[in-house]
Coordinates of C-alpha atoms in Angstrom, one line a residue:
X1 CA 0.0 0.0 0.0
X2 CA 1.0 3.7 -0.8
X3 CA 0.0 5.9 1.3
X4 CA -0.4 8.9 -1.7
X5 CA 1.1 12.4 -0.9
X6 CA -0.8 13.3 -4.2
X7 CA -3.3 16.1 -3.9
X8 CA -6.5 14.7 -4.8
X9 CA -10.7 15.0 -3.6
X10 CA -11.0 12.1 -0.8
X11 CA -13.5 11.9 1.9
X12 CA -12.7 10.3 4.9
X13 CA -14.5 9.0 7.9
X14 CA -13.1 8.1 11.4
X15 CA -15.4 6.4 13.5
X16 CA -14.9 6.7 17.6
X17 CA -11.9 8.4 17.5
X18 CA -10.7 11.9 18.6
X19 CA -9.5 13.3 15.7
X20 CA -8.3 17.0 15.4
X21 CA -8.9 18.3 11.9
X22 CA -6.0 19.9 9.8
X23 CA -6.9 22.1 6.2
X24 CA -4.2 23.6 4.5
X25 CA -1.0 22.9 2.4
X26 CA 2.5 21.6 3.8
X27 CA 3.6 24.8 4.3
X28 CA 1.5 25.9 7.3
X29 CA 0.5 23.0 9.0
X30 CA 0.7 22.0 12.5
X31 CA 2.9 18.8 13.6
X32 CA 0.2 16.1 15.0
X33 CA 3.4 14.0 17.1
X34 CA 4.1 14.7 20.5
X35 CA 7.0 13.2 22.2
X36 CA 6.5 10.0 23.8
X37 CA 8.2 9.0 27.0
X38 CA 12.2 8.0 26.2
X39 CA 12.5 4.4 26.5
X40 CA 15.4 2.6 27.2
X41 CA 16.2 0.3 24.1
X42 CA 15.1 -3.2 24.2
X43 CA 15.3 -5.9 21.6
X44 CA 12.8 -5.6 19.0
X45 CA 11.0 -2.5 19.1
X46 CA 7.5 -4.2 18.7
X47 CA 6.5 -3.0 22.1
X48 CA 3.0 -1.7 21.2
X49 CA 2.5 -0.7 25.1
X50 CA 5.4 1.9 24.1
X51 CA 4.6 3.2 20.9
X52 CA 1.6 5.9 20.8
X53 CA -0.1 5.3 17.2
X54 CA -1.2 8.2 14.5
X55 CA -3.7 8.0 11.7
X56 CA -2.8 11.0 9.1
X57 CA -4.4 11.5 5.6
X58 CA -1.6 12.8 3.3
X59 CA -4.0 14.6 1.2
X60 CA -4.5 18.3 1.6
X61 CA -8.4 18.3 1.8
X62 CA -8.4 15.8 4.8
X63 CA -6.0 15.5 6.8
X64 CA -6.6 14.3 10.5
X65 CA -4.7 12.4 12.9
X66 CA -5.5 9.9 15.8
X67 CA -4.3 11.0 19.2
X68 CA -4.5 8.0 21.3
X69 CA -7.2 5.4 20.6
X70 CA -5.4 2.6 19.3
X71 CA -7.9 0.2 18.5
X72 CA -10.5 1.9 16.8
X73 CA -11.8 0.8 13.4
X74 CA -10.7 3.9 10.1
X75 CA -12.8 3.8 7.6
X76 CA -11.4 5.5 4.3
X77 CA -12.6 5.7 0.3
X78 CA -10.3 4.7 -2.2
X79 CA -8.3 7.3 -3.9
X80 CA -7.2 6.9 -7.8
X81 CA -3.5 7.3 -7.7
X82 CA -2.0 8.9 -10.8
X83 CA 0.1 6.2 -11.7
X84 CA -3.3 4.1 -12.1
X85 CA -3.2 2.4 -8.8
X86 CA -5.9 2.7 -6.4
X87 CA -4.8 2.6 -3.0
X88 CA -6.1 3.5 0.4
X89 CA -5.5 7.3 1.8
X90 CA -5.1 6.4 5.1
X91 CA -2.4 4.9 7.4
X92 CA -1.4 3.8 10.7
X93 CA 2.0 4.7 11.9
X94 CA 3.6 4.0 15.2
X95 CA 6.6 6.7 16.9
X96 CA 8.5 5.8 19.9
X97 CA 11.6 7.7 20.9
X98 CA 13.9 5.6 23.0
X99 CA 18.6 5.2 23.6
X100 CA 20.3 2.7 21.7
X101 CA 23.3 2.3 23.6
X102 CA 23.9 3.6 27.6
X103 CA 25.7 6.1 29.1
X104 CA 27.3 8.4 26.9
X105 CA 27.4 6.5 23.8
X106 CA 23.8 6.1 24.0
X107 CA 22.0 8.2 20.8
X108 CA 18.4 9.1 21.3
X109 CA 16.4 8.7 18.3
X110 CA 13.0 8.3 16.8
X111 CA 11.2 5.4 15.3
X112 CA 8.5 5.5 12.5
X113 CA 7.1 2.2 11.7
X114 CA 4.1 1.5 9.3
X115 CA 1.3 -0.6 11.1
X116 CA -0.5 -1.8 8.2
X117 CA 1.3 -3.0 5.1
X118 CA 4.5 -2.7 7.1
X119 CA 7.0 -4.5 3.7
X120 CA 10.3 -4.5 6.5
X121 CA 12.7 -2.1 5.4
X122 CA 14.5 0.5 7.4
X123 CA 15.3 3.8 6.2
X124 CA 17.7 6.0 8.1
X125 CA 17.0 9.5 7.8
X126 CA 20.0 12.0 8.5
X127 CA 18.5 15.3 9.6
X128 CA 19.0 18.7 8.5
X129 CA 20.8 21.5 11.3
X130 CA 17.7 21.9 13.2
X131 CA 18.2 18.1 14.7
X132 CA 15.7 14.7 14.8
X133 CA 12.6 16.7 17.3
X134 CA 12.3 19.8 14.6
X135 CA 8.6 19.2 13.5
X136 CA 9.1 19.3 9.7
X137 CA 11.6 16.3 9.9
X138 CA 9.5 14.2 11.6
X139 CA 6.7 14.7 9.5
X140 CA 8.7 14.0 6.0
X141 CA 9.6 10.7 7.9
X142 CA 6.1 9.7 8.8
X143 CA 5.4 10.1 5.4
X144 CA 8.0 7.9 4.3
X145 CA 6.8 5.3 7.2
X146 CA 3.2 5.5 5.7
X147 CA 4.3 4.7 2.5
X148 CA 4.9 0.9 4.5
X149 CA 8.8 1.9 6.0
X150 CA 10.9 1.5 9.4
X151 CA 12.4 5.5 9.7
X152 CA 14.9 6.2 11.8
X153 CA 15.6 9.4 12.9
X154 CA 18.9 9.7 15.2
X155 CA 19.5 12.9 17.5
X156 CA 22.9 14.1 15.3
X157 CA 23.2 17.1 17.6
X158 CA 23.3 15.6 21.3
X159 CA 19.8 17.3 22.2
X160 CA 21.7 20.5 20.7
X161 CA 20.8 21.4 17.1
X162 CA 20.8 24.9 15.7
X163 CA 18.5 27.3 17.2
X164 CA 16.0 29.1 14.6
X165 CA 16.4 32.6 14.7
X166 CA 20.2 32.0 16.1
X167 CA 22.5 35.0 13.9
X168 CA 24.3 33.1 10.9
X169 CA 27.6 34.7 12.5
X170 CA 27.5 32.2 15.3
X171 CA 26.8 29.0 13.0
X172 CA 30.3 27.6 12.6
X173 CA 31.2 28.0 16.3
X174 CA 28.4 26.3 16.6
X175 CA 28.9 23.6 14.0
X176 CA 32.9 22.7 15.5
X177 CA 31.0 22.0 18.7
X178 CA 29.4 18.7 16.7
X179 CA 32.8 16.8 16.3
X180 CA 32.6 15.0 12.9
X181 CA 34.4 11.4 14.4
X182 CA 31.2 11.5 17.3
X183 CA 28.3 12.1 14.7
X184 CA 29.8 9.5 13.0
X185 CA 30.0 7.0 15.4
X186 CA 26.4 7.9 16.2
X187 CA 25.3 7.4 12.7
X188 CA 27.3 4.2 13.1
X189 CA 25.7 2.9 16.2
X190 CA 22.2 3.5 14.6
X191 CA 23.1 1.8 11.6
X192 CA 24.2 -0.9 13.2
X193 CA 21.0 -0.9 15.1
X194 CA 18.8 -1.3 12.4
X195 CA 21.3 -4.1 10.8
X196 CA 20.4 -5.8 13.7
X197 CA 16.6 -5.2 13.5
X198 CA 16.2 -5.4 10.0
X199 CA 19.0 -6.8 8.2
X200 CA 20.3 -9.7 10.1
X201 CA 17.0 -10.8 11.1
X202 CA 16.0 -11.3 7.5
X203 CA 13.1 -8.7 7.4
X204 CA 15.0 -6.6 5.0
X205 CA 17.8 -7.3 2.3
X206 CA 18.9 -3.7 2.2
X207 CA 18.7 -0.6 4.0
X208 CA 17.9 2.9 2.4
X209 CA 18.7 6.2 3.5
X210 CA 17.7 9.8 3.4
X211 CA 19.2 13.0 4.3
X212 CA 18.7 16.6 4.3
X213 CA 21.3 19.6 4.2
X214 CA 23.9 18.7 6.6
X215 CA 22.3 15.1 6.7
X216 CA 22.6 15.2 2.8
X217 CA 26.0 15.7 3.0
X218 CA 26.7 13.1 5.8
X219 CA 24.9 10.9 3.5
X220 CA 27.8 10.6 1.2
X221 CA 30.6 9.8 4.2
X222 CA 27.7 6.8 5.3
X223 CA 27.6 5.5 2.0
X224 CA 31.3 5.4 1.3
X225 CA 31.9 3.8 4.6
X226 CA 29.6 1.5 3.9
X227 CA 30.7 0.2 0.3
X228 CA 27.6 -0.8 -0.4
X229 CA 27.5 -3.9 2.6
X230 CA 23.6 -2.7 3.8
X231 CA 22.3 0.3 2.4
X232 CA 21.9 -0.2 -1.2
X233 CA 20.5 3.2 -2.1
X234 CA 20.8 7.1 -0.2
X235 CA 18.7 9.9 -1.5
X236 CA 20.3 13.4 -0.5
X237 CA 18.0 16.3 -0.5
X238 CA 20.2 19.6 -1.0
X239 CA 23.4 18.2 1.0
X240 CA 25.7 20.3 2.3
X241 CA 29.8 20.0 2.7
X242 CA 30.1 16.9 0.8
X243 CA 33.3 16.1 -0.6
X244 CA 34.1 14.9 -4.4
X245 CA 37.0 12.1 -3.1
X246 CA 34.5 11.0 -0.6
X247 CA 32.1 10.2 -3.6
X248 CA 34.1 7.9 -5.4
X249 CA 33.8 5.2 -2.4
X250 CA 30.4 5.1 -3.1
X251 CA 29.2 1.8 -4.1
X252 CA 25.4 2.2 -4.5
X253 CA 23.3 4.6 -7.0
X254 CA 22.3 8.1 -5.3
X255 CA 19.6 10.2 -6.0
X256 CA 20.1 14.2 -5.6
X257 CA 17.7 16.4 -5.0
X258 CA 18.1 20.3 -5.2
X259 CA 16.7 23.6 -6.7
X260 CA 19.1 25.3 -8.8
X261 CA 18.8 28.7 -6.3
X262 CA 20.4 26.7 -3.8
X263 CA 23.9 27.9 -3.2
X264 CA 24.4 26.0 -0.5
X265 CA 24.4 22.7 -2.5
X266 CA 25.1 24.0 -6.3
X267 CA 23.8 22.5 -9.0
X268 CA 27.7 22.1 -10.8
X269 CA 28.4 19.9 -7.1
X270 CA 25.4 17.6 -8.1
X271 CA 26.3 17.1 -11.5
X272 CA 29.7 16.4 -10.4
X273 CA 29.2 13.6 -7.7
X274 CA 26.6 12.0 -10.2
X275 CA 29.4 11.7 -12.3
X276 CA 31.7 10.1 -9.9
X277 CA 29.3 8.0 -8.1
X278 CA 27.6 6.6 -11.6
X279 CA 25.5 3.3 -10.9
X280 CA 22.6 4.9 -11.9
X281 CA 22.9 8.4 -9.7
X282 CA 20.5 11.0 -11.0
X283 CA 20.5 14.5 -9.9
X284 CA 16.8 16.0 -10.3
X285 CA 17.1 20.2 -9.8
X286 CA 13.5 22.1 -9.0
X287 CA 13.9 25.6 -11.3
X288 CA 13.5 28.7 -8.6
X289 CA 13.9 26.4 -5.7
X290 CA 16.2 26.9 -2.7
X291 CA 17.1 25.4 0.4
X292 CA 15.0 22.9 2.2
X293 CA 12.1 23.5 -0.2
X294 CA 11.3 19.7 -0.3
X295 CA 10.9 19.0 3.5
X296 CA 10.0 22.6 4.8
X297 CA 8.4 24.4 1.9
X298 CA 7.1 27.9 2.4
X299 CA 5.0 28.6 -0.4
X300 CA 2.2 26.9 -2.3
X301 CA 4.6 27.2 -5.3
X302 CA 7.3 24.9 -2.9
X303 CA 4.2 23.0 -1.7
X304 CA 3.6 21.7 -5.2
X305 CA 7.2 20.7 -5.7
X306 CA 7.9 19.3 -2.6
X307 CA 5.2 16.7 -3.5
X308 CA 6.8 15.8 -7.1
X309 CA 10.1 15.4 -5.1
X310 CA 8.3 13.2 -2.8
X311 CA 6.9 11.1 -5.3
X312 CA 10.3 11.5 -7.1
X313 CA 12.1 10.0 -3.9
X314 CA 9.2 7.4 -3.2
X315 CA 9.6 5.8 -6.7
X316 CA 13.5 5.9 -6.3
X317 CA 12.8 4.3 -2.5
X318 CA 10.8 1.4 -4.4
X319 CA 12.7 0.8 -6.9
X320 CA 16.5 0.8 -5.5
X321 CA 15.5 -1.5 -2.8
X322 CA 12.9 -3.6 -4.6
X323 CA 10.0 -3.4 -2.0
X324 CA 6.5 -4.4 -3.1
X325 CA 3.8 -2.4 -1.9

């Protein structure tokens, strides 16, 4: 099942629940998660007593979300999908934020994991500056979890990510703070943490992973540190500091996402580590689009193409890990 991010006419109908109502485009809507409880991590995350459970329609014209009743019966129509495929609108997705690892190796992060439909395959999703809590983030990766995914989202930053509205001036003191080796090993512990889940216990073949801006760049070390052993494809969305000699460790297809008023990622950088990578990279650049568009847009204009890149990305997701829906 596909859980559509395709605008589209749908009605929907939610019996016994309490469901707050949401109208409105990406742009300006509210974030329906709140923080669970941290949990300590325990083997096998398929603790329903410590997950809370959400019910979101992706489309713009209904879009409601289940607080905490987790047994009552959702009732949705069928939408037609544009590819021809009719699929339901509606989705159950489970968060719970717990440590893997103790003391001070431990990493908190976030787990999205589709209820219905689940097809077993983890994603890891590297985070842009504003770290794994910031509400767009977390939304992008529900919507990859509807769409039948494990998401991942690891706390990069320590439980210190970039302030909003913190003076540009103060951003690479701020960045030397994040030592590269210790993000690293964090990114390395979750890995391994979802090798263990996913991978090894023969739920998935391959792992995926996504990143955004500072995750986009990070992206590239993963993947070249990886060689291709469990993630077999990375999609970065306007990544940030990556470096060209980096690339050419990469052992699995890439797809780059940007809009060509990004300085921050450049559209001659893209170009350039789709060339060196090869495998089937593609670099896909959004005319008049700049940073962050595709997770955080601000516009209906950015709305509208942060859905084709989502539906850009999903395909990619489907196909480079050959996951039936």
């Amino acid at each position: 099942m596909i859980c559509s991010s395709l605008p589209s006419s749908i009605g929907c109908s939610l019996s016994r629940l309490f469901v707050q109502e949401l109208r409105g485009s990406l742009s300006n809507r509210s974030h329906p998660f709140r923080v669970s409880p941290k949990h300590k991590f325990t083997p096998k995350y398929i603790a329903n007593s410590a997950s809370v459970f959400f019910q979101r329609i992706s489309n713009r014209k209904c879009r409601s979300w289940l607080i905490k009743d987790t047994t009552s019966r959702i009732c949705c129509n069928q939408m037609k999908l544009e590819n021809g495929l009719d699929d339901e609108a509606c989705e159950l997705v489970s968060g719970m934020e717990f440590s893997i690892g103790e003391g001070v190796d431990s990493v908190r992060a976030y787990l999205f994991r589709a209820v219905k439909n689940n097809n077993g395959t983890g994603i890891l999703l590297l985070s842009d500056i504003f770290g794994f809590e910031d509400s767009s983030t977390r939304d992008f990766a529900y919507r990859v979890a509807c769409n039948g995914y494990n998401v991942l989202v690891p706390d990069l930053f320590r439980g210190d990510p970039w302030p909003k509205g913190r003076s540009k001036a103060m951003f690479e003191e701020w960045l030397a703070k994040h030592n590269p080796e210790r993000v690293a090993r964090d990114i390395s512990a979750s890995t391994k943490w979802m090798v263990d889940e996913f991978v090894t216990a023969g739920i998935s073949k391959k792992l995926g992973i996504i990143g955004f801006c500072y995750g986009g760049g990070r992206l590239i070390d993963v993947l070249a540190q990886d060689q291709g052993v469990y993630f077999g494809t990375g999609i970065s969305f306007y990544g940030t500091r990556m470096n060209l000699t980096t690339a050419s460790y990469v052992e699995v297809p890439v797809l780059f996402v940007s809009g060509d008023s990004d300085q921050l990622s450049p559209v001659s950088l893209l170009n350039d580590m789709e060339r060196i990578i090869g495998r089937g990279s593609r670099v896909v650049i959004f005319e008049g689009r700049g940073h962050g568009f595709a997770h955080r847009p601000e516009s209906p204009e950015e709305d509208k193409d942060a859905e084709k890149a989502f539906t850009i990305m999903r395909n990619w997701l489907s196909e480079g890990l050959a996951v039936s829906s």
